[in-house]
Every structure is written in structure tokens, then in C-alpha cells.
Amino acid sequence: MQDYDPGAFPPFAVTVDLAVCTVREQRLHVLLVRRGEDPYQGAWALPGGFVRPRESAECAARRELAEETGLSQRTVEHLHLEQLRTYSDPDRDPRMRVVSVAYTALLPDLPEPRGGGDAAHAQWMPLASASPLAFDHDRILADAYERIGAKLEYTCLATSFCPPEFTLGELQQVYETVWGVELDRPNFRRKVLTTPGFVEAVEGAPRRTGGRGKPAAIYRAGAASALHPPLLRPEGRQS
Amino acid sequence: MQDYDPGAFPPFAVTVDLAVCTVREQRLHVLLVRRGEDPYQGAWALPGGFVRPRESAECAARRELAEETGLSQRTVEHLHLEQLRTYSDPDRDPRMRVVSVAYTALLPDLPEPRGGGDAAHAQWMPLASASPLAFDHDRILADAYERIGAKLEYTCLATSFCPPEFTLGELQQVYETVWGVELDRPNFRRKVLTTPGFVEAVEGAPRRTGGRGKPAAIYRAGAASALHPPLLRPEGRQS
DNA sequence: CCAAAAGTGTTAAAGATACACCCATGC
DNA sequence: GCATGGGTGTATCTTTAACACTTTTGG
């Protein structure tokens, strides 16, 4: 910051990229858009775009998400966005120097995005079928996946993947899907219920989950954001 | 990324800021530089500077660190730098739009930085006496402190605060200083020694720590980077 | 001898794991 | 009835936490 001269620095473009994930049909999905222009025309990419002169990166992320994917204004406004990291390799965009701030968001399984404009090209894609993506988006997505898996261990983030009211079975499926392991139901249940503030019971009629089986009690996300002690995955690996 | 027009976007400046921390005299210290120019002339700030056209943010961080603080080339090259987050509030710099990528680094207690150029103004400052800093650096530093505390729980990062060879007492002091708590020595010892790859014993003569007491065995950082299971702080709080 | 810091051992509580088993529903 | 998923109980093992005690140094 010592040597300051506005004219001396070539223009950097600053963009945001979003790894928006959900759990559908027992698999982790990510929201992608198809690129309409070069470079990478026709390729799938993470939604994102340029940060405007008077907005923060997080504001830009919400705006782009609404514009490009047709998610409702309400959804986008209340969404929990987490900054993942910033990608600044000089050659990550062939056109010019672009520094991109990546964000991660977790959503419950929503209806297929529809809507006008850019949104026409947005859709959910299973993570396994997502690559190759445009630019360095494979890398960003891989980082997002790793971060999400790690965060499930020591935060209440898993409830972000669930609708406002959910069953413990649904919550457990989030863990199993993201981690790719099976968990013991009784133990999972105990763990979740004894962690203060993780979930809170919703009074009223229990709900049928699938067609079969006993109706399950329903819960809401609790007030806590961190899990103490953490819920570690069976075979512990970590960043 | 859809609507691309290089001329349509005003120039963003991209900078890096570094929260370089060490443990000295039982307190966490941060490396600061005194600003020589407006804005915030005379105020203390985190070291940092502009990213050049053909370098990544991480390269810029290492370069600026060497330039501004007089740390040796070797130190800077081998340093573990971790990206903290990116700060992009439109008004964070009064001069123009500056987006800054912040990094955190952990060092063993080194001699006071000295050296030519900008480095003349660099010095270690206890975290408690650091504020107020220039720009939004108080915020960055607070985020760095929180991140470091959290990372000690589930990574081997604490060894970065220690010299290449260290005693378990020194390692324990890192935890106690950063977390601001006292830990039970026998339990700490067991935990560290039973975590594979956290530390490895160095054969040879034990070392006197202070003047008094039994000489302590010496250890080196091990190959592991993550701690499983984690070493949780007594009163669990987390981001 | 005493103080100080390293290192060992022991015990009790808390948490994780692996099950067996019962309950309520659709078919 | 039976398959399916929800929910409860329990025995066992591992990890943590608290603390008593021994060892080796300097003064």
C-alpha cells in the first residue's frame, strides 16, 4: 500500500462465482449455467459475473444468482452465502486478468430453475457429472465440495440442505449423501437431539416420509450454528 | 460472465493484506508496518500491497512480505500462507475501489525485523495493542485471530508457531496463548503424542527450557496436517 | 533442601459404536 | 402378514478430564 498511483495499475476485473449445492435423489447437485459466448461457449460453468463499481462481492453474488438462475428474490435474499476463497491465477481467464471471489451456498431441493433471461440456461447437475466446467470452475467446485464436507462436521450447516421443516431421516440423508457413507440411525439421532440448538421439535402431526413406514416427527433448524462436540465422519480425513 | 465487455468495467485495484502472527512472551503478536502516506498516514497497518499484472495473489503476498518487513527470502519462500478471505466493501479505501485478498501466516518467534527500505517501519505488536489500524485492518485481524484459534483445534498448525525443534511445553504454550486458557499438561502431552504424525521425537540430548526444571525432550513437526480427532478447546465456541 | 518444570499413572465421567428390538404405516 | 422406515434401549469400548505422584535440573 506504500506506493500508490492509480494510473500505474492495469485494470483487474473482479468477478464472483457461485457453487450452489443441493441434495436431490441421494446425490449432491450443483447449479450450473450454460455459457452462451466465447470463451468456453457451450460449456457448463458456475453462475457468476462481474462485480459492479458500487457493490460488495457478496451483493454481486446475490444479484448474479437471481439474474442467472431465476431463483426467487426471497430465496436469494435469505440464502446463507459463505465465502469460499479467491482465485487469482493470472491465466485463469484467457481474455484478461480476472480475479474471482467464490461463494458457496446450500439449498433444500427446489423445483427446477425456470424463468426468463439468462435463467433459461440454468439447471441442477449431479456433482459427479459436472466436469469439465469452463475456466477453473472444476477446481472451485472441488474446493467447495471439500469445504462443505468439512463444515458438516462441526457446524449445523446440514439443515441448510433441508426444507424449513424436516425429519431426522432427511437430515441424516444429507450427511450420508455429502460424505458418501452410511451412518447408524440410532446414534445419529441421539447425537443430533442431544446437541443443544441443533434442531428443535415442531409440535403437531407427524409426517409421512415416503409412502411406507412409520410417520416421522418433524423438526426445525435450531438456534445454534456450531456443533460441540463435532459430528466427525467415520473415516476421518480433512483438508 | 455472460455479458462481457472489457471497456465497460471500471478499474478495480486488487491488493493483498497479511496478518503475520507469532507468539512472544506469552502473547500473540502481529507484524505491522507504519504508513508513510495518506490516507491513514502515521497509522499502523497490516503489511500488503498491490498485486502485479502477471502474478497471483499468493505470489504478491510473499513478495510484499519480503519487501515490507525485511524477513529473509528463505523465510518468506517456505512460509505457510493461508488465504483468509477477501474484503470487497466499496468504501474500504477512500481513494478508489480496492478489493483485498487477506492471508494469514504463522511464524516462530523471530528477531525483530530490520532491513532496508520499507522494512524500517515494520515491527511486532501485541495483538491487544494493535488497534486501531488503518482501513478495515482491525476487522481483518479479528478474522485472522478467530481463524487461527479454530485451526489449532483440528490441524497441526500450532507447530508453525514453534522453531524447527521444540519441546512439548513450548507447543502447549502456543495453545494456551492463542486460546487464552490453561491446559492440563499430562493430558495435552498424551493427546499430542498419540496423534500420529503430529510431532516426532528428535533423538539426542534433551534441552533445558528455562533455567530451571528438568530438561525436556525435543520434537519436530510431523508429517500430518490434520488432527483426528481434534483437540478441542475447553469452552467450545466456534465460528 | 526447595522451587520449578518435565514426565508417569490412575480413576471416573462422558462420548462413540454396535447392536437388538419395538412401533406405525402401506400394501 | 410383511416390508419399510421411525424410534428406544443397552452393553461395550474409546476418549477426555481431573489430579496425585515421581523425576531431574538450578540455586
Coordinates of C-alpha atoms (C1' of nucleotides) in Angstrom, one line a residue:
Chain A
M1 CA 0.0 0.0 0.0
Q2 CA 3.0 2.2 0.2
D3 CA 3.5 3.2 -3.4
Y4 CA 0.2 4.4 -4.6
D5 CA -0.5 5.6 -8.1
P6 CA -3.9 5.0 -9.5
G7 CA -2.8 5.2 -13.1
A8 CA 0.1 2.8 -12.7
F9 CA -2.0 -0.3 -12.2
P10 CA -3.6 -2.1 -15.1
P11 CA -7.2 -2.9 -14.9
F12 CA -8.2 -6.0 -13.0
A13 CA -11.7 -7.3 -13.5
V14 CA -13.3 -8.7 -10.3
T15 CA -16.0 -11.3 -10.6
V16 CA -17.9 -13.7 -8.3
D17 CA -18.6 -17.4 -8.9
L18 CA -21.1 -19.4 -7.0
A19 CA -21.1 -23.1 -6.1
V20 CA -24.8 -23.5 -5.2
C21 CA -25.5 -27.1 -4.0
T22 CA -28.4 -29.2 -3.1
V23 CA -29.2 -32.8 -2.3
R24 CA -31.6 -34.5 -4.8
E25 CA -32.3 -38.1 -5.2
Q26 CA -29.5 -39.2 -2.9
R27 CA -26.9 -37.2 -4.8
L28 CA -25.3 -33.9 -4.4
H29 CA -26.2 -31.5 -7.2
V30 CA -24.7 -28.2 -8.2
L31 CA -26.4 -25.3 -10.1
L32 CA -24.8 -24.7 -13.4
V33 CA -25.4 -22.4 -16.4
R34 CA -24.5 -23.0 -20.0
R35 CA -22.2 -20.4 -21.5
G36 CA -23.6 -18.5 -24.5
E37 CA -20.3 -16.9 -25.6
D38 CA -16.7 -17.5 -26.0
P39 CA -14.5 -18.5 -24.4
Y40 CA -15.9 -21.9 -23.4
Q41 CA -19.0 -21.3 -25.5
G42 CA -21.5 -24.1 -24.9
A43 CA -19.7 -25.4 -21.8
W44 CA -21.2 -25.6 -18.4
A45 CA -20.0 -23.1 -15.8
L46 CA -20.7 -21.9 -12.3
P47 CA -23.1 -19.0 -12.2
G48 CA -21.4 -15.7 -11.6
G49 CA -20.4 -12.4 -13.1
F50 CA -18.7 -9.1 -12.7
V51 CA -18.8 -7.1 -9.5
R52 CA -20.3 -3.6 -10.1
P53 CA -18.5 -0.4 -9.1
R54 CA -20.6 0.3 -6.0
E55 CA -21.4 -3.2 -4.7
S56 CA -19.5 -5.6 -2.5
A57 CA -18.7 -9.1 -3.8
E58 CA -21.4 -10.6 -1.6
C59 CA -24.0 -8.3 -3.1
A60 CA -22.8 -9.1 -6.5
A61 CA -23.1 -12.8 -5.7
R62 CA -26.7 -12.5 -4.7
R63 CA -27.6 -10.3 -7.7
E64 CA -26.0 -12.6 -10.2
L65 CA -27.6 -15.6 -8.6
A66 CA -31.1 -14.1 -9.0
E67 CA -30.3 -12.9 -12.6
E68 CA -28.7 -16.0 -13.9
T69 CA -30.7 -18.8 -12.3
G70 CA -34.2 -17.5 -11.8
L71 CA -34.2 -18.3 -8.1
S72 CA -36.8 -16.1 -6.3
Q73 CA -35.8 -12.8 -4.8
R74 CA -36.8 -14.1 -1.4
T75 CA -34.7 -17.2 -1.7
V76 CA -31.7 -15.3 -2.8
E77 CA -32.0 -12.6 -0.1
H78 CA -32.2 -15.1 2.8
L79 CA -29.7 -17.5 1.5
H80 CA -26.7 -18.3 3.6
L81 CA -23.7 -17.4 1.4
E82 CA -20.3 -18.4 2.5
Q83 CA -17.1 -17.1 1.0
L84 CA -15.0 -20.0 -0.2
R85 CA -11.8 -18.4 -1.4
T86 CA -10.5 -16.1 -4.1
Y87 CA -8.9 -17.4 -7.3
S88 CA -6.3 -15.1 -8.8
D89 CA -4.1 -17.1 -11.2
P90 CA -3.1 -14.7 -13.9
D91 CA -4.1 -17.1 -16.7
R92 CA -7.4 -18.3 -15.3
D93 CA -9.3 -16.3 -17.9
P94 CA -7.9 -16.1 -21.4
R95 CA -9.4 -12.7 -22.2
M96 CA -7.9 -10.6 -19.4
R97 CA -6.9 -10.5 -15.8
V98 CA -9.8 -11.6 -13.8
V99 CA -9.8 -12.2 -10.1
S100 CA -12.8 -14.1 -8.8
V101 CA -14.3 -14.4 -5.4
A102 CA -16.0 -17.7 -5.0
Y103 CA -19.0 -18.3 -2.7
T104 CA -20.8 -21.5 -1.6
A105 CA -24.5 -21.7 -0.9
L106 CA -26.6 -24.7 0.3
L107 CA -30.2 -25.1 -0.6
P108 CA -33.0 -27.5 0.0
D109 CA -34.2 -29.4 -3.0
L110 CA -36.0 -26.8 -5.1
P111 CA -38.1 -27.1 -8.3
E112 CA -36.0 -26.9 -11.4
P113 CA -35.0 -23.3 -12.0
R114 CA -37.0 -21.6 -14.7
G115 CA -37.6 -18.1 -15.6
G116 CA -36.6 -15.5 -18.2
G117 CA -33.4 -14.2 -19.4
D118 CA -30.2 -16.0 -18.5
A119 CA -32.1 -18.2 -16.2
A120 CA -33.3 -20.3 -19.2
H121 CA -29.9 -21.9 -19.2
A122 CA -29.6 -22.8 -15.5
Q123 CA -30.0 -26.3 -14.2
W124 CA -29.1 -28.7 -11.4
M125 CA -26.5 -31.2 -12.3
P126 CA -25.2 -34.1 -10.2
L127 CA -21.7 -33.3 -8.9
A128 CA -20.3 -36.4 -10.4
S129 CA -21.4 -35.4 -14.0
A130 CA -20.4 -31.8 -13.6
S131 CA -16.9 -31.8 -15.0
P132 CA -15.4 -30.5 -17.2
L133 CA -16.5 -27.0 -16.5
A134 CA -15.4 -23.7 -18.0
F135 CA -12.4 -21.8 -16.7
D136 CA -11.0 -23.1 -13.4
H137 CA -14.5 -23.9 -12.2
D138 CA -13.7 -27.6 -11.7
R139 CA -11.2 -26.6 -9.1
I140 CA -13.6 -24.2 -7.4
L141 CA -16.3 -26.9 -7.3
A142 CA -13.8 -29.4 -5.8
D143 CA -12.8 -26.9 -3.1
A144 CA -16.5 -26.2 -2.4
Y145 CA -17.2 -29.9 -2.0
E146 CA -14.4 -30.4 0.4
R147 CA -15.4 -27.4 2.4
I148 CA -19.0 -28.5 2.7
G149 CA -18.0 -31.9 3.8
A150 CA -15.7 -30.5 6.5
K151 CA -18.3 -28.0 7.7
L152 CA -20.9 -30.6 8.3
E153 CA -18.6 -32.0 10.9
Y154 CA -18.5 -29.0 13.2
T155 CA -21.4 -26.7 12.2
C156 CA -25.2 -27.0 11.9
L157 CA -24.9 -26.3 8.2
A158 CA -26.6 -29.6 7.2
T159 CA -30.0 -28.0 8.0
S160 CA -29.5 -25.6 5.1
F161 CA -29.9 -28.5 2.8
C162 CA -33.3 -29.3 4.3
P163 CA -36.6 -27.5 3.9
P164 CA -37.8 -25.4 6.8
E165 CA -39.4 -28.4 8.4
F166 CA -37.7 -31.8 8.1
T167 CA -37.4 -35.2 9.6
L168 CA -34.3 -36.6 11.2
G169 CA -34.2 -39.2 8.4
E170 CA -33.9 -36.4 5.8
L171 CA -31.2 -34.7 7.9
Q172 CA -29.3 -38.0 8.1
Q173 CA -29.5 -38.4 4.3
V174 CA -27.8 -35.1 3.9
Y175 CA -24.8 -36.3 5.9
E176 CA -24.8 -39.7 4.1
T177 CA -25.0 -38.1 0.7
V178 CA -22.3 -35.5 1.2
W179 CA -19.9 -37.8 3.0
G180 CA -20.7 -40.8 0.9
V181 CA -21.0 -43.1 4.0
E182 CA -23.8 -44.8 5.9
L183 CA -24.5 -43.7 9.4
D184 CA -26.1 -45.6 12.3
R185 CA -29.6 -44.2 12.7
P186 CA -30.0 -44.6 16.4
N187 CA -26.6 -43.0 17.1
F188 CA -27.2 -40.2 14.6
R189 CA -30.5 -39.5 16.2
R190 CA -29.0 -39.3 19.7
K191 CA -26.2 -37.1 18.6
V192 CA -28.5 -34.6 16.9
L193 CA -31.0 -34.5 19.7
T194 CA -28.5 -34.1 22.5
T195 CA -26.7 -31.2 20.8
P196 CA -28.4 -28.1 22.2
G197 CA -29.8 -25.9 19.5
F198 CA -29.1 -28.1 16.5
V199 CA -32.7 -28.9 15.9
E200 CA -36.0 -28.1 17.7
A201 CA -39.1 -30.3 17.6
V202 CA -42.2 -29.0 15.9
E203 CA -45.4 -29.8 17.7
G204 CA -48.2 -31.2 15.7
A205 CA -48.9 -34.1 13.4
P206 CA -46.0 -36.3 12.3
R207 CA -45.3 -36.6 8.7
R208 CA -45.1 -39.4 6.2
T209 CA -41.7 -39.5 4.6
G210 CA -42.0 -41.9 1.7
G211 CA -45.2 -43.9 1.1
R212 CA -44.1 -46.6 3.6
G213 CA -43.0 -46.8 7.2
K214 CA -43.9 -45.0 10.4
P215 CA -44.6 -41.3 10.1
A216 CA -41.6 -39.3 11.3
A217 CA -41.6 -36.4 13.8
I218 CA -40.7 -33.1 12.3
Y219 CA -38.1 -30.6 13.3
R220 CA -36.9 -27.1 12.5
A221 CA -33.3 -25.8 12.5
G222 CA -32.3 -24.6 15.9
A223 CA -30.5 -21.5 17.0
A224 CA -27.0 -23.0 17.3
S225 CA -24.6 -22.6 14.4
A226 CA -21.7 -24.7 15.7
L227 CA -21.7 -28.3 16.9
H228 CA -20.0 -29.1 20.2
P229 CA -18.6 -31.7 20.2
P230 CA -18.4 -32.1 16.5
L231 CA -20.0 -34.9 14.5
L232 CA -17.0 -36.5 12.9
R233 CA -17.2 -38.7 9.8
P234 CA -16.4 -42.3 10.2
E235 CA -13.1 -42.4 8.3
G236 CA -11.6 -39.0 9.2
R237 CA -10.0 -37.1 6.5
Q238 CA -9.7 -33.4 6.3
S239 CA -8.1 -30.5 4.5
Chain B
M1 CA -19.8 -13.9 -17.0
Q2 CA -22.5 -13.7 -19.7
D3 CA -22.2 -10.0 -20.6
Y4 CA -18.6 -9.4 -21.3
D5 CA -17.2 -6.1 -22.4
P6 CA -13.7 -5.2 -21.2
G7 CA -14.3 -1.5 -21.6
A8 CA -17.5 -1.4 -19.6
F9 CA -15.9 -2.2 -16.3
P10 CA -14.2 0.5 -14.2
P11 CA -10.8 -0.4 -12.9
F12 CA -10.6 -2.3 -9.6
A13 CA -7.4 -2.4 -7.8
V14 CA -6.5 -5.7 -6.2
T15 CA -4.3 -5.9 -3.2
V16 CA -3.1 -8.4 -0.6
D17 CA -3.0 -7.9 3.1
L18 CA -1.1 -10.1 5.5
A19 CA -1.8 -11.0 9.1
V20 CA 1.5 -12.5 10.2
C21 CA 1.4 -13.7 13.7
T22 CA 3.8 -15.1 16.2
V23 CA 3.9 -16.0 19.9
R24 CA 6.3 -13.9 22.0
E25 CA 6.4 -13.5 25.8
Q26 CA 3.2 -15.4 26.3
R27 CA 1.3 -13.1 24.0
L28 CA 0.2 -13.3 20.4
H29 CA 1.9 -10.7 18.3
V30 CA 1.2 -9.4 14.8
L31 CA 3.6 -7.9 12.3
L32 CA 2.6 -4.3 11.5
V33 CA 4.0 -1.5 9.3
R34 CA 3.6 2.2 9.8
R35 CA 2.0 4.0 6.9
G36 CA 4.1 6.7 5.4
E37 CA 1.4 8.3 3.3
D38 CA -2.2 9.3 3.3
P39 CA -4.7 8.1 3.8
Y40 CA -4.0 7.0 7.4
Q41 CA -0.6 8.5 7.4
G42 CA 1.3 7.5 10.5
A43 CA -1.2 4.8 11.4
W44 CA -0.2 1.1 11.8
A45 CA -1.4 -1.2 9.1
L46 CA -1.1 -4.8 8.1
P47 CA 1.7 -5.3 5.5
G48 CA 0.5 -5.7 2.0
G49 CA 0.3 -4.1 -1.4
F50 CA -0.9 -4.2 -5.0
V51 CA -1.0 -7.4 -7.0
R52 CA 1.0 -7.1 -10.2
P53 CA -0.3 -7.8 -13.6
R54 CA 1.3 -11.2 -14.0
E55 CA 1.4 -12.6 -10.5
S56 CA -1.1 -14.5 -8.4
A57 CA -2.3 -13.0 -5.1
E58 CA -0.3 -15.5 -3.2
C59 CA 2.9 -14.6 -5.1
A60 CA 2.1 -10.9 -4.4
A61 CA 1.7 -11.7 -0.7
R62 CA 5.1 -13.3 -0.5
R63 CA 6.8 -10.6 -2.4
E64 CA 5.2 -7.8 -0.3
L65 CA 6.1 -9.6 2.8
A66 CA 9.7 -9.7 1.9
E67 CA 9.8 -6.1 0.7
E68 CA 7.9 -4.6 3.5
T69 CA 9.1 -6.5 6.5
G70 CA 12.7 -7.5 5.8
L71 CA 12.0 -11.1 6.5
S72 CA 14.6 -13.2 4.8
Q73 CA 13.9 -14.7 1.3
R74 CA 14.2 -18.2 2.7
T75 CA 11.7 -17.5 5.5
V76 CA 9.2 -16.0 3.0
E77 CA 9.5 -18.7 0.5
H78 CA 8.9 -21.6 2.8
L79 CA 6.3 -19.8 4.9
H80 CA 2.9 -21.5 5.1
L81 CA 0.4 -18.9 3.8
E82 CA -3.3 -19.4 4.2
Q83 CA -5.9 -17.4 2.4
L84 CA -8.2 -15.9 5.0
R85 CA -10.9 -14.2 2.9
T86 CA -11.4 -11.3 0.5
Y87 CA -12.6 -7.9 1.6
S88 CA -14.6 -6.0 -1.0
D89 CA -16.6 -3.3 0.7
P90 CA -16.9 -0.5 -1.9
D91 CA -15.8 2.1 0.7
R92 CA -13.0 0.3 2.4
D93 CA -10.4 2.5 0.7
P94 CA -11.3 6.2 0.4
R95 CA -9.1 6.7 -2.7
M96 CA -10.7 4.2 -5.1
R97 CA -12.2 0.8 -5.4
V98 CA -9.8 -1.7 -3.8
V99 CA -10.5 -5.4 -3.3
S100 CA -8.1 -7.0 -1.0
V101 CA -7.2 -10.7 -0.6
A102 CA -6.1 -11.3 3.0
Y103 CA -3.7 -14.0 4.0
T104 CA -2.6 -15.4 7.4
A105 CA 0.9 -16.7 8.3
L106 CA 2.2 -18.2 11.5
L107 CA 5.9 -17.8 12.4
P108 CA 8.1 -18.9 15.3
D109 CA 9.4 -16.0 17.4
L110 CA 11.9 -14.3 15.2
P111 CA 14.3 -11.5 15.9
E112 CA 12.9 -8.0 15.4
P113 CA 12.5 -7.3 11.7
R114 CA 15.2 -5.0 10.4
G115 CA 16.5 -4.2 7.0
G116 CA 16.3 -1.5 4.4
G117 CA 13.5 0.2 2.6
D118 CA 10.0 -0.2 3.8
A119 CA 11.2 -2.7 6.3
A120 CA 12.5 0.0 8.6
H121 CA 8.9 0.6 9.6
A122 CA 7.9 -3.0 10.4
Q123 CA 7.6 -4.3 13.9
W124 CA 5.9 -6.9 16.1
M125 CA 3.0 -5.6 18.1
P126 CA 0.9 -7.5 20.8
L127 CA -2.5 -8.2 19.4
A128 CA -4.1 -6.5 22.3
S129 CA -2.4 -3.2 21.5
A130 CA -2.8 -3.4 17.7
S131 CA -6.0 -1.4 17.2
P132 CA -6.9 0.9 15.7
L133 CA -5.3 0.0 12.4
A134 CA -5.7 1.7 9.0
F135 CA -8.5 0.8 6.6
D136 CA -10.5 -2.2 7.7
H137 CA -7.5 -3.9 9.0
D138 CA -8.9 -4.3 12.5
R139 CA -11.6 -6.4 11.0
I140 CA -9.1 -8.5 9.0
L141 CA -7.0 -9.0 12.1
A142 CA -10.0 -10.1 14.2
D143 CA -11.0 -12.6 11.5
A144 CA -7.4 -13.9 11.4
Y145 CA -7.4 -14.3 15.1
E146 CA -10.6 -16.3 15.1
R147 CA -9.4 -18.4 12.2
I148 CA -6.1 -19.3 13.9
G149 CA -7.9 -20.2 17.1
A150 CA -10.2 -22.5 15.2
K151 CA -7.5 -24.1 13.1
L152 CA -5.5 -25.1 16.2
E153 CA -8.3 -27.4 17.1
Y154 CA -8.3 -29.6 14.1
T155 CA -4.9 -29.1 12.3
C156 CA -1.3 -29.3 13.3
L157 CA -0.9 -25.6 12.6
A158 CA 0.4 -24.9 16.1
T159 CA 3.8 -26.3 15.1
S160 CA 4.2 -23.3 12.7
F161 CA 4.5 -21.1 15.8
C162 CA 7.4 -23.1 17.0
P163 CA 11.0 -23.3 15.8
P164 CA 12.1 -26.4 13.9
E165 CA 12.9 -28.2 17.1
F166 CA 10.7 -27.6 20.1
T167 CA 9.6 -29.0 23.4
L168 CA 6.0 -30.1 24.3
G169 CA 5.9 -27.3 26.8
E170 CA 6.6 -24.8 24.1
L171 CA 3.9 -26.3 21.9
Q172 CA 1.4 -26.2 24.8
Q173 CA 2.2 -22.6 25.4
V174 CA 1.2 -21.8 21.8
Y175 CA -2.3 -23.3 22.5
E176 CA -2.6 -21.6 25.9
T177 CA -1.5 -18.2 24.4
V178 CA -3.8 -18.3 21.4
W179 CA -6.8 -19.7 23.2
G180 CA -6.2 -17.8 26.4
V181 CA -6.8 -20.8 28.6
E182 CA -4.7 -23.2 30.7
L183 CA -4.4 -26.8 29.6
D184 CA -3.6 -29.8 31.7
R185 CA -0.1 -30.8 30.9
P186 CA -0.4 -34.6 31.2
N187 CA -3.5 -34.7 29.1
F188 CA -2.0 -32.3 26.5
R189 CA 1.0 -34.4 26.3
R190 CA -0.9 -37.7 25.8
K191 CA -3.1 -36.1 23.2
V192 CA -0.2 -34.8 21.1
L193 CA 1.9 -38.0 21.4
T194 CA -0.9 -40.3 20.5
T195 CA -2.0 -38.3 17.4
P196 CA 0.0 -40.0 14.6
G197 CA 2.2 -37.6 12.7
F198 CA 1.6 -34.5 14.9
V199 CA 5.2 -34.5 16.3
E200 CA 8.1 -36.8 16.0
A201 CA 10.8 -37.2 18.7
V202 CA 14.3 -36.0 18.0
E203 CA 16.9 -38.3 19.3
G204 CA 19.8 -36.8 21.2
A205 CA 20.3 -34.7 24.2
P206 CA 17.3 -33.2 25.9
R207 CA 17.2 -29.5 26.2
R208 CA 16.8 -27.0 29.1
T209 CA 13.8 -24.9 28.6
G210 CA 14.1 -22.1 31.1
G211 CA 16.9 -22.0 33.6
R212 CA 15.0 -24.3 36.0
G213 CA 13.4 -27.6 35.9
K214 CA 14.0 -31.0 34.3
P215 CA 15.3 -30.8 30.7
A216 CA 12.7 -31.5 28.1
A217 CA 12.7 -33.9 25.2
I218 CA 12.7 -32.2 21.8
Y219 CA 10.4 -32.8 18.9
R220 CA 10.0 -31.8 15.3
A221 CA 6.7 -31.2 13.4
G222 CA 5.4 -34.5 12.0
A223 CA 4.0 -35.3 8.6
A224 CA 0.4 -34.9 9.4
S225 CA -1.5 -31.7 8.7
A226 CA -4.9 -32.6 10.3
L227 CA -5.7 -33.8 13.8
H228 CA -8.0 -36.7 14.2
P229 CA -9.7 -36.5 16.5
P230 CA -9.5 -32.7 17.0
L231 CA -8.0 -31.1 20.1
L232 CA -11.0 -29.0 21.2
R233 CA -10.6 -26.0 23.5
P234 CA -12.2 -26.3 26.9
E235 CA -15.1 -23.9 26.5
G236 CA -16.2 -24.7 23.0
R237 CA -17.0 -21.8 20.8
Q238 CA -16.6 -21.6 17.1
S239 CA -17.4 -19.5 14.0
Chain C
dC1 C1' 16.8 -28.7 50.9
dC2 C1' 13.5 -26.1 47.8
dA3 C1' 11.3 -24.4 43.6
dA4 C1' 10.3 -25.3 39.0
dA5 C1' 9.3 -27.7 35.0
dA6 C1' 9.1 -32.5 32.8
dG7 C1' 7.1 -36.8 32.8
dT8 C1' 4.0 -41.1 34.5
dG9 C1' 0.0 -43.3 36.4
dT10 C1' -4.8 -43.9 37.8
dT11 C1' -9.6 -43.2 38.1
dA12 C1' -14.2 -41.6 36.8
dA13 C1' -17.1 -39.4 33.6
dA14 C1' -18.5 -38.6 29.0
dG15 C1' -19.0 -39.8 24.3
dA16 C1' -18.9 -43.1 20.4
dT17 C1' -20.1 -47.6 18.5
dA18 C1' -22.6 -51.6 17.5
dC19 C1' -26.2 -53.8 18.0
dA20 C1' -31.1 -55.9 19.3
dC21 C1' -35.6 -54.8 19.4
dC22 C1' -40.4 -52.4 19.2
dC23 C1' -43.8 -49.2 16.6
dA24 C1' -46.7 -47.5 13.0
dT25 C1' -47.8 -47.3 8.4
dG26 C1' -48.8 -49.0 3.2
dC27 C1' -49.7 -52.9 0.6
Chain D
dG1 C1' -48.6 -60.7 7.3
dC2 C1' -44.6 -58.4 5.7
dA3 C1' -41.6 -54.8 4.1
dT4 C1' -40.2 -50.3 5.3
dG5 C1' -38.7 -46.6 7.8
dG6 C1' -39.2 -44.4 12.6
dG7 C1' -38.0 -44.7 17.3
dT8 C1' -35.9 -46.8 22.0
dG9 C1' -32.7 -49.4 24.9
dT10 C1' -28.4 -51.3 26.2
dA11 C1' -23.7 -53.2 26.6
dT12 C1' -19.1 -52.1 25.4
dC13 C1' -15.3 -49.6 24.1
dT14 C1' -12.7 -45.3 23.5
dT15 C1' -11.7 -40.7 24.7
dT16 C1' -11.5 -37.0 27.8
dA17 C1' -10.8 -34.7 32.3
dA18 C1' -9.0 -34.3 36.8
dC19 C1' -5.5 -34.9 39.7
dA20 C1' -1.8 -37.4 42.5
dC21 C1' 2.7 -38.5 42.2
dT22 C1' 7.7 -39.1 40.6
dT23 C1' 12.0 -37.3 38.2
dT24 C1' 15.6 -34.0 37.1
dT25 C1' 17.5 -29.8 36.9
dG26 C1' 19.3 -24.9 39.2
dG27 C1' 20.0 -22.4 43.2

